[in-house]
Short mmCIF file of N, CA and C in Angstrom, two decimals:
data_model
loop_
_atom_site.label_atom_id
_atom_site.label_comp_id
_atom_site.label_asym_id
_atom_site.label_seq_id
_atom_site.Cartn_x
_atom_site.Cartn_y
_atom_site.Cartn_z
N MET A 1 -13.04 -30.12 23.36
CA MET A 1 -12.63 -30.30 21.88
C MET A 1 -13.13 -29.12 21.12
N ALA A 2 -14.45 -28.52 21.40
CA ALA A 2 -14.91 -27.49 20.70
C ALA A 2 -13.98 -26.28 20.95
N GLU A 3 -13.16 -26.13 22.15
CA GLU A 3 -12.42 -24.98 22.23
C GLU A 3 -11.12 -25.15 21.46
N ASN A 4 -10.74 -26.38 21.24
CA ASN A 4 -9.29 -26.50 20.36
C ASN A 4 -9.81 -26.36 18.85
N ALA A 5 -11.16 -26.27 18.36
CA ALA A 5 -11.50 -26.19 17.04
C ALA A 5 -11.24 -24.80 16.62
N LEU A 6 -11.09 -23.88 17.52
CA LEU A 6 -10.79 -22.59 17.00
C LEU A 6 -9.21 -22.39 16.89
N MET A 7 -8.42 -23.37 17.56
CA MET A 7 -7.02 -23.24 17.49
C MET A 7 -6.35 -22.00 18.25
N PHE A 8 -7.16 -21.39 18.92
CA PHE A 8 -6.57 -20.09 19.72
C PHE A 8 -7.31 -20.18 21.15
N GLU A 9 -6.59 -19.80 22.22
CA GLU A 9 -7.28 -19.57 23.44
C GLU A 9 -6.86 -18.23 23.96
N MET A 10 -7.78 -17.93 25.15
CA MET A 10 -7.61 -16.71 25.74
C MET A 10 -6.52 -16.94 26.87
N ARG A 11 -5.66 -16.28 27.05
CA ARG A 11 -4.83 -16.43 28.19
C ARG A 11 -4.51 -14.86 28.79
N HIS A 12 -4.48 -14.93 30.11
CA HIS A 12 -4.33 -13.45 30.81
C HIS A 12 -3.24 -13.52 31.62
N SER A 13 -2.00 -12.79 31.63
CA SER A 13 -1.23 -12.69 32.47
C SER A 13 -0.86 -11.36 32.96
N GLY A 14 0.08 -11.18 34.01
CA GLY A 14 0.42 -9.99 34.46
C GLY A 14 0.86 -9.05 33.42
N TRP A 15 2.02 -9.47 32.54
CA TRP A 15 2.24 -8.69 31.28
C TRP A 15 0.84 -8.06 30.41
N ASP A 16 0.08 -8.63 30.38
CA ASP A 16 -1.11 -8.18 29.58
C ASP A 16 -1.77 -7.12 30.49
N VAL A 17 -1.58 -7.06 31.73
CA VAL A 17 -2.39 -5.97 32.61
C VAL A 17 -1.54 -4.69 32.49
N VAL A 18 -0.05 -5.07 32.43
CA VAL A 18 0.89 -3.96 32.31
C VAL A 18 0.77 -3.29 30.91
N LEU A 19 0.64 -4.07 29.98
CA LEU A 19 0.50 -3.58 28.62
C LEU A 19 -0.80 -2.85 28.47
N GLY A 20 -1.89 -3.52 28.94
CA GLY A 20 -3.18 -2.69 28.91
C GLY A 20 -3.24 -1.43 29.70
N LEU A 21 -2.37 -1.29 30.84
CA LEU A 21 -2.47 -0.13 31.36
C LEU A 21 -1.55 1.02 30.75
N LEU A 22 -0.42 0.52 30.08
CA LEU A 22 0.47 1.43 29.19
C LEU A 22 -0.48 2.03 28.19
N LEU A 23 -1.36 1.08 27.64
CA LEU A 23 -2.28 1.50 26.27
C LEU A 23 -3.40 2.44 26.87
N VAL A 24 -3.82 2.36 28.09
CA VAL A 24 -4.80 3.29 28.57
C VAL A 24 -4.12 4.59 28.86
N VAL A 25 -3.01 4.73 29.53
CA VAL A 25 -2.25 5.80 29.71
C VAL A 25 -2.05 6.66 28.45
N ALA A 26 -1.63 5.76 27.57
CA ALA A 26 -1.31 6.64 26.09
C ALA A 26 -2.65 7.11 25.44
N SER A 27 -3.66 6.29 25.61
CA SER A 27 -4.79 6.97 25.13
C SER A 27 -5.30 8.19 25.86
N ILE A 28 -5.15 7.98 27.14
CA ILE A 28 -5.45 9.31 27.99
C ILE A 28 -4.72 10.53 27.30
N VAL A 29 -3.44 10.42 27.22
CA VAL A 29 -2.57 11.37 26.73
C VAL A 29 -3.04 11.85 25.37
N MET A 30 -3.48 10.93 24.42
CA MET A 30 -3.76 11.07 23.10
C MET A 30 -4.99 11.87 23.10
N LEU A 31 -5.83 11.52 23.83
CA LEU A 31 -7.25 12.21 23.97
C LEU A 31 -7.38 13.43 24.50
N SER A 32 -6.40 13.62 25.63
CA SER A 32 -6.15 14.98 26.16
C SER A 32 -5.49 16.07 25.13
N HIS A 33 -4.79 15.66 23.96
CA HIS A 33 -4.15 16.38 22.96
C HIS A 33 -4.66 15.99 21.53
N VAL A 34 -5.88 15.94 21.17
CA VAL A 34 -6.21 15.21 20.11
C VAL A 34 -5.56 15.88 18.76
N ALA A 35 -5.48 17.33 18.83
CA ALA A 35 -4.86 18.08 17.49
C ALA A 35 -3.43 17.61 17.38
N ILE A 36 -2.66 17.66 18.49
CA ILE A 36 -1.15 17.31 18.42
C ILE A 36 -1.24 15.65 18.09
N SER A 37 -1.96 14.88 18.77
CA SER A 37 -2.01 13.39 18.30
C SER A 37 -2.43 13.28 16.89
N SER A 38 -3.46 14.07 16.40
CA SER A 38 -3.79 13.83 14.78
C SER A 38 -2.42 14.10 13.88
N VAL A 39 -1.60 15.34 14.25
CA VAL A 39 -0.61 15.60 13.41
C VAL A 39 0.45 14.47 13.57
N VAL A 40 0.66 14.15 14.73
CA VAL A 40 1.84 13.05 14.97
C VAL A 40 1.38 11.85 14.08
N SER A 41 0.08 11.53 14.06
CA SER A 41 -0.48 10.29 13.39
C SER A 41 -0.30 10.46 11.91
N VAL A 42 -0.62 11.57 11.39
CA VAL A 42 -0.32 11.91 9.93
C VAL A 42 1.19 11.59 9.64
N LEU A 43 2.03 12.28 10.49
CA LEU A 43 3.44 12.11 10.24
C LEU A 43 3.97 10.76 10.33
N PHE A 44 3.57 10.03 11.31
CA PHE A 44 3.60 8.58 11.49
C PHE A 44 3.26 7.76 10.20
N LEU A 45 2.26 8.15 9.72
CA LEU A 45 1.74 7.45 8.53
C LEU A 45 2.38 8.01 7.33
N GLY A 46 2.82 9.16 7.11
CA GLY A 46 3.67 9.66 6.07
C GLY A 46 4.92 8.96 6.11
N TRP A 47 5.72 8.79 7.26
CA TRP A 47 7.00 7.92 7.19
C TRP A 47 6.75 6.50 6.87
N LEU A 48 5.60 5.95 7.31
CA LEU A 48 5.28 4.54 6.96
C LEU A 48 5.32 4.59 5.42
N ALA A 49 4.47 5.39 4.86
CA ALA A 49 4.17 5.29 3.40
C ALA A 49 5.48 5.57 2.64
N LEU A 50 6.37 6.46 3.10
CA LEU A 50 7.53 6.75 2.28
C LEU A 50 8.52 5.46 2.46
N ILE A 51 8.85 4.95 3.61
CA ILE A 51 9.57 3.66 3.67
C ILE A 51 8.91 2.63 3.03
N SER A 52 7.79 2.45 3.11
CA SER A 52 6.92 1.53 2.10
C SER A 52 7.10 1.63 0.92
N GLY A 53 7.12 2.77 0.37
CA GLY A 53 7.36 3.14 -1.15
C GLY A 53 8.85 2.87 -1.59
N ILE A 54 9.63 3.23 -0.62
CA ILE A 54 11.08 2.77 -0.99
C ILE A 54 11.42 1.29 -0.93
N ALA A 55 10.76 0.60 -0.18
CA ALA A 55 10.79 -0.87 0.01
C ALA A 55 10.28 -1.45 -1.22
N LEU A 56 9.15 -1.16 -1.63
CA LEU A 56 8.46 -1.51 -2.78
C LEU A 56 9.30 -1.32 -4.09
N LEU A 57 9.86 -0.10 -4.36
CA LEU A 57 10.55 0.07 -5.35
C LEU A 57 11.75 -0.84 -5.56
N ALA A 58 12.46 -0.88 -4.33
CA ALA A 58 13.69 -1.72 -4.13
C ALA A 58 13.31 -3.13 -4.62
N ALA A 59 12.06 -3.76 -4.06
CA ALA A 59 11.81 -5.01 -4.02
C ALA A 59 11.47 -5.26 -5.46
N SER A 60 10.90 -4.24 -6.24
CA SER A 60 10.39 -4.69 -7.70
C SER A 60 11.45 -4.63 -8.58
N LEU A 61 12.68 -3.95 -8.21
CA LEU A 61 13.93 -4.00 -8.91
C LEU A 61 14.51 -5.45 -9.20
N PHE A 62 14.29 -6.23 -8.28
CA PHE A 62 14.46 -7.85 -8.40
C PHE A 62 13.60 -8.60 -9.06
N ARG A 63 12.38 -7.88 -9.57
CA ARG A 63 11.46 -8.67 -10.39
C ARG A 63 11.55 -8.04 -11.76
N ILE A 64 12.46 -7.40 -12.35
CA ILE A 64 12.41 -6.89 -13.58
C ILE A 64 12.40 -8.17 -14.66
N ARG A 65 11.62 -7.95 -15.56
CA ARG A 65 11.14 -8.85 -16.51
C ARG A 65 10.43 -9.93 -15.84
N LYS A 66 9.92 -9.94 -14.76
CA LYS A 66 8.95 -10.97 -14.21
C LYS A 66 7.57 -10.43 -13.80
N PRO A 67 6.75 -11.18 -13.66
CA PRO A 67 5.28 -10.93 -13.41
C PRO A 67 5.20 -10.13 -12.06
N GLY A 68 4.58 -9.05 -11.94
CA GLY A 68 4.34 -8.19 -10.76
C GLY A 68 5.42 -7.05 -10.82
N PHE A 69 6.22 -6.91 -11.77
CA PHE A 69 7.18 -5.61 -11.82
C PHE A 69 6.67 -4.44 -11.65
N TRP A 70 5.53 -4.23 -12.77
CA TRP A 70 5.10 -3.06 -12.89
C TRP A 70 3.99 -2.59 -11.85
N GLN A 71 3.40 -3.60 -11.45
CA GLN A 71 2.58 -3.31 -10.15
C GLN A 71 3.33 -2.81 -8.93
N GLY A 72 4.55 -3.53 -8.80
CA GLY A 72 5.40 -3.11 -7.61
C GLY A 72 5.97 -1.61 -7.99
N MET A 73 6.49 -1.35 -9.04
CA MET A 73 6.96 0.03 -9.40
C MET A 73 5.92 1.06 -9.00
N ILE A 74 4.89 0.96 -9.79
CA ILE A 74 3.79 1.88 -9.60
C ILE A 74 3.11 2.01 -8.16
N GLY A 75 3.07 0.82 -7.54
CA GLY A 75 2.62 0.83 -6.02
C GLY A 75 3.71 1.57 -5.27
N GLY A 76 4.97 1.33 -5.37
CA GLY A 76 6.09 1.96 -4.82
C GLY A 76 6.13 3.27 -5.18
N ALA A 77 5.85 3.90 -6.23
CA ALA A 77 5.96 5.31 -6.60
C ALA A 77 4.97 5.95 -5.93
N LEU A 78 3.51 5.33 -5.98
CA LEU A 78 2.26 5.93 -5.38
C LEU A 78 2.52 6.21 -3.85
N PHE A 79 3.01 5.11 -2.98
CA PHE A 79 3.42 5.30 -1.61
C PHE A 79 4.47 6.30 -1.52
N LEU A 80 5.42 6.16 -2.21
CA LEU A 80 6.42 7.24 -2.01
C LEU A 80 6.02 8.71 -2.19
N VAL A 81 5.20 8.88 -3.11
CA VAL A 81 4.47 10.36 -3.32
C VAL A 81 3.56 10.61 -2.20
N LEU A 82 2.87 9.69 -1.89
CA LEU A 82 1.77 9.87 -0.57
C LEU A 82 2.73 10.24 0.48
N GLY A 83 3.66 9.42 0.80
CA GLY A 83 4.63 9.72 2.08
C GLY A 83 5.13 11.11 2.02
N ILE A 84 5.81 11.48 0.77
CA ILE A 84 6.29 12.78 0.77
C ILE A 84 5.27 13.81 0.95
N GLY A 85 4.02 13.71 0.41
CA GLY A 85 3.03 14.62 0.40
C GLY A 85 2.59 14.75 1.90
N ALA A 86 2.54 13.78 2.68
CA ALA A 86 2.13 13.71 4.03
C ALA A 86 3.13 14.26 4.99
N LEU A 87 4.32 13.99 4.68
CA LEU A 87 5.42 14.74 5.51
C LEU A 87 5.67 16.17 5.12
N ARG A 88 5.28 16.66 3.85
CA ARG A 88 5.57 18.04 3.57
C ARG A 88 4.58 18.95 4.09
N ASN A 89 3.28 18.47 3.91
CA ASN A 89 2.18 19.17 4.35
C ASN A 89 1.17 18.32 5.19
N PRO A 90 1.40 18.13 6.52
CA PRO A 90 0.65 17.29 7.31
C PRO A 90 -0.84 17.85 7.46
N GLY A 91 -1.26 19.02 7.25
CA GLY A 91 -2.41 19.79 7.13
C GLY A 91 -3.26 19.24 6.08
N VAL A 92 -2.79 18.95 4.92
CA VAL A 92 -3.67 18.55 3.96
C VAL A 92 -3.68 17.22 3.95
N GLY A 93 -2.85 16.39 4.53
CA GLY A 93 -3.01 14.98 4.80
C GLY A 93 -4.01 14.78 5.84
N LEU A 94 -4.30 15.79 6.99
CA LEU A 94 -5.31 15.49 7.80
C LEU A 94 -6.60 15.75 7.19
N ALA A 95 -6.58 16.71 6.32
CA ALA A 95 -8.00 17.07 5.75
C ALA A 95 -8.50 15.84 4.77
N VAL A 96 -7.27 15.47 4.08
CA VAL A 96 -7.81 14.08 3.23
C VAL A 96 -8.51 12.92 3.85
N LEU A 97 -7.40 12.52 5.16
CA LEU A 97 -7.82 11.46 5.86
C LEU A 97 -9.37 11.88 6.48
N SER A 98 -9.51 12.96 6.82
CA SER A 98 -10.83 13.24 7.61
C SER A 98 -11.85 13.15 6.63
N LEU A 99 -11.71 13.63 5.63
CA LEU A 99 -12.81 13.50 4.24
C LEU A 99 -13.06 12.20 4.04
N LEU A 100 -11.98 11.32 3.92
CA LEU A 100 -12.17 9.86 3.54
C LEU A 100 -12.82 9.14 4.72
N ALA A 101 -12.46 9.42 6.13
CA ALA A 101 -12.98 8.70 7.23
C ALA A 101 -14.58 9.11 7.10
N GLY A 102 -14.85 10.44 7.11
CA GLY A 102 -16.27 10.57 7.02
C GLY A 102 -17.07 10.00 5.99
N SER A 103 -16.45 10.01 4.70
CA SER A 103 -17.23 9.39 3.74
C SER A 103 -17.36 7.93 3.93
N LEU A 104 -16.32 7.30 4.60
CA LEU A 104 -16.37 5.75 4.84
C LEU A 104 -17.49 5.57 5.83
N PHE A 105 -17.44 6.46 6.81
CA PHE A 105 -18.37 6.21 7.90
C PHE A 105 -20.13 6.24 7.44
N LEU A 106 -20.05 7.24 6.71
CA LEU A 106 -21.41 7.50 5.82
C LEU A 106 -21.68 6.49 4.99
N ALA A 107 -20.92 5.98 4.13
CA ALA A 107 -21.32 4.76 3.31
C ALA A 107 -21.27 3.57 4.25
N GLY A 108 -20.70 3.41 5.16
CA GLY A 108 -20.78 1.99 5.79
C GLY A 108 -21.96 2.17 6.59
N GLY A 109 -22.58 3.37 7.09
CA GLY A 109 -23.91 3.49 7.78
C GLY A 109 -24.98 3.02 6.89
N ILE A 110 -24.85 3.71 5.55
CA ILE A 110 -25.95 3.38 4.56
C ILE A 110 -25.94 2.05 4.23
N ALA A 111 -24.76 1.26 4.16
CA ALA A 111 -24.85 -0.07 3.71
C ALA A 111 -25.36 -0.75 5.11
N ARG A 112 -25.22 -0.48 6.17
CA ARG A 112 -25.80 -1.24 7.49
C ARG A 112 -27.30 -1.21 7.41
N LEU A 113 -27.70 0.04 6.99
CA LEU A 113 -29.08 0.37 7.13
C LEU A 113 -29.77 -0.50 6.11
N ALA A 114 -29.28 -0.60 4.90
CA ALA A 114 -29.76 -1.32 3.79
C ALA A 114 -29.69 -2.91 4.22
N SER A 115 -28.85 -3.35 4.89
CA SER A 115 -28.69 -4.63 5.24
C SER A 115 -29.57 -5.03 6.12
N ALA A 116 -29.82 -4.01 7.00
CA ALA A 116 -31.01 -4.40 8.27
C ALA A 116 -32.25 -4.76 7.89
N PHE A 117 -32.73 -4.49 6.51
CA PHE A 117 -33.96 -4.86 6.05
C PHE A 117 -33.78 -6.07 5.13
N GLN A 118 -32.76 -6.78 5.24
CA GLN A 118 -32.74 -7.95 4.54
C GLN A 118 -32.87 -9.16 5.22
N GLY A 119 -32.60 -9.00 6.40
CA GLY A 119 -32.90 -10.41 7.24
C GLY A 119 -33.70 -9.88 8.61
N GLU A 120 -33.87 -11.06 9.51
CA GLU A 120 -34.85 -10.82 10.56
C GLU A 120 -34.01 -10.53 11.81
N HIS A 121 -32.68 -11.22 11.84
CA HIS A 121 -32.03 -11.36 13.01
C HIS A 121 -31.12 -10.08 13.43
N GLY A 122 -31.22 -9.60 14.49
CA GLY A 122 -30.58 -8.23 14.75
C GLY A 122 -30.84 -7.10 14.21
N ARG A 123 -32.20 -7.04 13.60
CA ARG A 123 -32.47 -5.72 12.86
C ARG A 123 -32.40 -4.58 13.80
N GLY A 124 -32.84 -4.67 15.08
CA GLY A 124 -32.88 -3.35 15.84
C GLY A 124 -31.43 -2.95 16.04
N LEU A 125 -30.58 -3.73 16.57
CA LEU A 125 -29.13 -3.39 16.69
C LEU A 125 -28.51 -2.90 15.59
N LEU A 126 -29.04 -3.47 14.43
CA LEU A 126 -28.26 -3.04 13.10
C LEU A 126 -28.72 -1.64 12.64
N ILE A 127 -29.94 -1.41 12.99
CA ILE A 127 -30.42 -0.10 12.64
C ILE A 127 -29.61 0.99 13.46
N ALA A 128 -29.79 0.53 14.74
CA ALA A 128 -28.99 1.69 15.73
C ALA A 128 -27.67 1.65 15.31
N ASN A 129 -26.93 0.76 14.98
CA ASN A 129 -25.52 0.92 14.62
C ASN A 129 -25.38 1.89 13.25
N ALA A 130 -26.25 1.62 12.42
CA ALA A 130 -26.30 2.29 11.14
C ALA A 130 -26.55 3.79 11.40
N VAL A 131 -27.59 3.97 12.30
CA VAL A 131 -27.82 5.44 12.64
C VAL A 131 -26.76 6.01 13.18
N LEU A 132 -26.18 5.42 13.90
CA LEU A 132 -25.05 6.12 14.92
C LEU A 132 -23.86 6.27 14.00
N THR A 133 -23.58 5.44 13.05
CA THR A 133 -22.53 5.55 11.87
C THR A 133 -22.69 6.48 11.05
N ILE A 134 -23.96 6.76 10.32
CA ILE A 134 -24.26 7.83 9.58
C ILE A 134 -24.36 9.02 10.38
N ALA A 135 -24.75 9.05 11.47
CA ALA A 135 -24.57 10.43 12.24
C ALA A 135 -23.10 10.94 12.52
N LEU A 136 -22.19 9.79 12.91
CA LEU A 136 -21.01 10.24 12.92
C LEU A 136 -20.23 10.48 11.45
N GLY A 137 -20.49 9.99 10.50
CA GLY A 137 -19.99 10.47 9.13
C GLY A 137 -20.50 11.77 8.81
N LEU A 138 -21.95 12.21 9.09
CA LEU A 138 -22.23 13.45 8.74
C LEU A 138 -21.61 14.46 9.54
N LEU A 139 -21.41 14.22 10.91
CA LEU A 139 -20.80 14.96 12.09
C LEU A 139 -19.35 15.52 11.28
N ILE A 140 -18.76 14.40 10.85
CA ILE A 140 -17.15 14.69 10.42
C ILE A 140 -17.34 15.43 9.00
N LEU A 141 -18.40 15.17 8.12
CA LEU A 141 -18.27 15.77 6.82
C LEU A 141 -18.90 17.15 6.89
N PHE A 142 -19.76 17.55 7.71
CA PHE A 142 -20.33 18.56 7.95
C PHE A 142 -19.45 19.70 8.69
N GLN A 143 -18.47 19.18 9.45
CA GLN A 143 -17.67 20.11 10.15
C GLN A 143 -16.33 20.10 9.40
N TRP A 144 -16.19 19.42 8.27
CA TRP A 144 -14.97 19.43 7.35
C TRP A 144 -14.68 20.64 7.03
N PRO A 145 -13.37 21.33 7.01
CA PRO A 145 -11.97 20.80 7.18
C PRO A 145 -11.72 20.98 8.75
N MET A 146 -12.57 21.47 9.43
CA MET A 146 -12.32 21.76 10.88
C MET A 146 -12.14 20.41 11.80
N SER A 147 -13.08 19.40 11.35
CA SER A 147 -12.91 17.98 11.79
C SER A 147 -11.62 17.31 11.90
N SER A 148 -10.85 17.65 10.88
CA SER A 148 -9.61 17.08 10.56
C SER A 148 -8.46 17.39 11.80
N MET A 149 -8.81 18.52 12.51
CA MET A 149 -7.81 18.72 13.61
C MET A 149 -8.20 17.76 14.84
N TRP A 150 -9.14 17.35 15.05
CA TRP A 150 -9.51 16.40 16.12
C TRP A 150 -9.73 14.86 15.82
N LEU A 151 -10.12 14.68 14.48
CA LEU A 151 -10.80 13.26 14.13
C LEU A 151 -9.58 12.17 14.29
N LEU A 152 -8.51 12.35 13.65
CA LEU A 152 -7.50 11.17 13.60
C LEU A 152 -7.03 11.02 15.04
N GLY A 153 -6.66 11.89 15.95
CA GLY A 153 -6.22 11.79 17.15
C GLY A 153 -7.20 11.34 18.05
N ALA A 154 -8.44 11.52 17.90
CA ALA A 154 -9.58 10.83 18.83
C ALA A 154 -9.84 9.37 18.41
N LEU A 155 -10.06 9.20 16.94
CA LEU A 155 -10.10 7.99 16.56
C LEU A 155 -9.01 6.86 17.12
N VAL A 156 -7.74 7.29 17.01
CA VAL A 156 -6.68 6.38 17.43
C VAL A 156 -6.51 6.42 18.99
N GLY A 157 -6.90 7.49 19.70
CA GLY A 157 -7.12 7.44 21.32
C GLY A 157 -8.10 6.56 21.73
N VAL A 158 -9.42 6.62 20.98
CA VAL A 158 -10.44 5.61 21.42
C VAL A 158 -9.98 4.29 21.21
N GLN A 159 -9.42 3.99 20.02
CA GLN A 159 -9.00 2.64 19.55
C GLN A 159 -7.94 2.21 20.65
N LEU A 160 -7.03 3.13 21.23
CA LEU A 160 -5.92 2.55 22.24
C LEU A 160 -6.62 2.34 23.46
N LEU A 161 -7.54 2.94 23.97
CA LEU A 161 -8.39 2.80 25.17
C LEU A 161 -9.14 1.64 25.17
N VAL A 162 -9.83 1.35 23.84
CA VAL A 162 -10.48 0.01 24.00
C VAL A 162 -9.55 -1.04 23.97
N ASP A 163 -8.46 -1.12 23.11
CA ASP A 163 -7.34 -2.19 23.25
C ASP A 163 -6.84 -2.33 24.66
N GLY A 164 -6.42 -1.29 25.30
CA GLY A 164 -5.98 -1.37 26.57
C GLY A 164 -6.80 -2.01 27.60
N LEU A 165 -8.21 -1.53 27.66
CA LEU A 165 -9.30 -2.25 28.45
C LEU A 165 -9.44 -3.45 28.17
N MET A 166 -9.44 -4.05 26.91
CA MET A 166 -9.61 -5.34 26.42
C MET A 166 -8.35 -6.08 27.03
N MET A 167 -7.26 -5.63 26.91
CA MET A 167 -6.08 -6.25 27.45
C MET A 167 -5.98 -6.47 28.73
N ILE A 168 -6.30 -5.51 29.58
CA ILE A 168 -6.58 -5.62 31.20
C ILE A 168 -7.59 -6.72 31.35
N PHE A 169 -8.81 -6.53 30.86
CA PHE A 169 -9.79 -7.53 31.39
C PHE A 169 -9.77 -8.88 30.73
N VAL A 170 -9.48 -9.00 29.55
CA VAL A 170 -9.64 -10.31 28.94
C VAL A 170 -8.26 -10.79 28.47
N GLY A 171 -7.23 -10.34 28.00
CA GLY A 171 -6.02 -10.82 27.73
C GLY A 171 -5.81 -10.77 26.18
N ARG A 172 -4.98 -11.83 25.75
CA ARG A 172 -4.78 -11.94 24.49
C ARG A 172 -5.15 -13.23 23.98
N LEU A 173 -5.37 -13.48 22.56
CA LEU A 173 -5.58 -14.66 21.91
C LEU A 173 -4.21 -15.45 21.74
N ARG A 174 -3.87 -16.52 22.09
CA ARG A 174 -2.65 -17.07 21.76
C ARG A 174 -2.89 -18.43 21.15
N PRO A 175 -2.24 -18.94 20.21
CA PRO A 175 -2.39 -20.28 19.59
C PRO A 175 -2.37 -21.33 20.75
N VAL A 176 -3.10 -22.29 20.32
CA VAL A 176 -3.17 -23.65 21.37
C VAL A 176 -1.80 -24.15 20.74
N PRO A 177 -1.14 -24.81 21.91
CA PRO A 177 0.17 -25.56 21.51
C PRO A 177 0.23 -26.55 20.36
N ASP A 178 -0.74 -27.33 20.27
CA ASP A 178 -0.62 -28.31 19.38
C ASP A 178 -1.55 -27.86 18.03
N SER A 179 -1.39 -26.67 17.82
CA SER A 179 -2.34 -26.26 16.50
C SER A 179 -1.35 -25.97 15.39
N PRO A 180 -2.01 -25.74 14.14
CA PRO A 180 -1.03 -25.36 13.15
C PRO A 180 -0.44 -23.87 13.31
N PHE A 181 -1.15 -23.10 14.15
CA PHE A 181 -0.86 -21.66 14.14
C PHE A 181 0.30 -21.51 15.16
N SER A 182 0.75 -22.64 16.02
CA SER A 182 1.66 -22.34 17.00
C SER A 182 2.98 -22.33 16.49
N ALA A 183 3.83 -21.72 16.87
CA ALA A 183 5.20 -21.63 16.48
C ALA A 183 5.86 -23.13 16.37
N ALA A 184 6.64 -23.33 15.20
CA ALA A 184 7.16 -24.65 15.07
C ALA A 184 8.57 -24.87 15.80
#
C-alpha cells in the first residue's frame, strides 16, 4: 500500500538496458571530445531558443488584446534574439554559459554551506557537498574564458553517463496502472 502511495514504480526491462548502453556510449564520445561537444551543445541550445522564440511569438499573436499577450511577445523576442546570438557566435554563447554555470555553482555552494549550519541532520555531508560545489565554481571562474571550451561538453557528458548507468542498473519510473498519473 505504501508503494502505491507514490503512484510510481520502478520497472526494469531489456529496453532500459539498451537505452542505458546507448547513453553510456554517447557519454564516452562526448567526454572524449568535450570541445566539439560544447560547441554542438551551444548550437543545439541556439536552435532550441530560436524555434521557441518563433513559437512564442506565433502563439502570442493568437492572444492579441488578451492577458499574457505582451509577456508572450517579449519572451518570444528575447528567445529569438538569444537563439540568433548563439547560432551566429557559438564562442560567445559558450563563454556566457560557462560564466553563468560557474556563478551558479559558487552561489549554490555558498547557500549549501550556510544551510549546513541551520540544522543538525546531515551537516557533514552538506558541508562536503558545499565545499566541492564552491571549488567547482571557483575552478570554472578562475579558468574563464578557457573553461568554456570544456565545461558544457563535460557537464552534458557526465550527465549522460550517470543517466545511462542509472538506466542500466535501476530502470525507469513508470506510473502505477491505477494511479491518476497513468495514461487514460
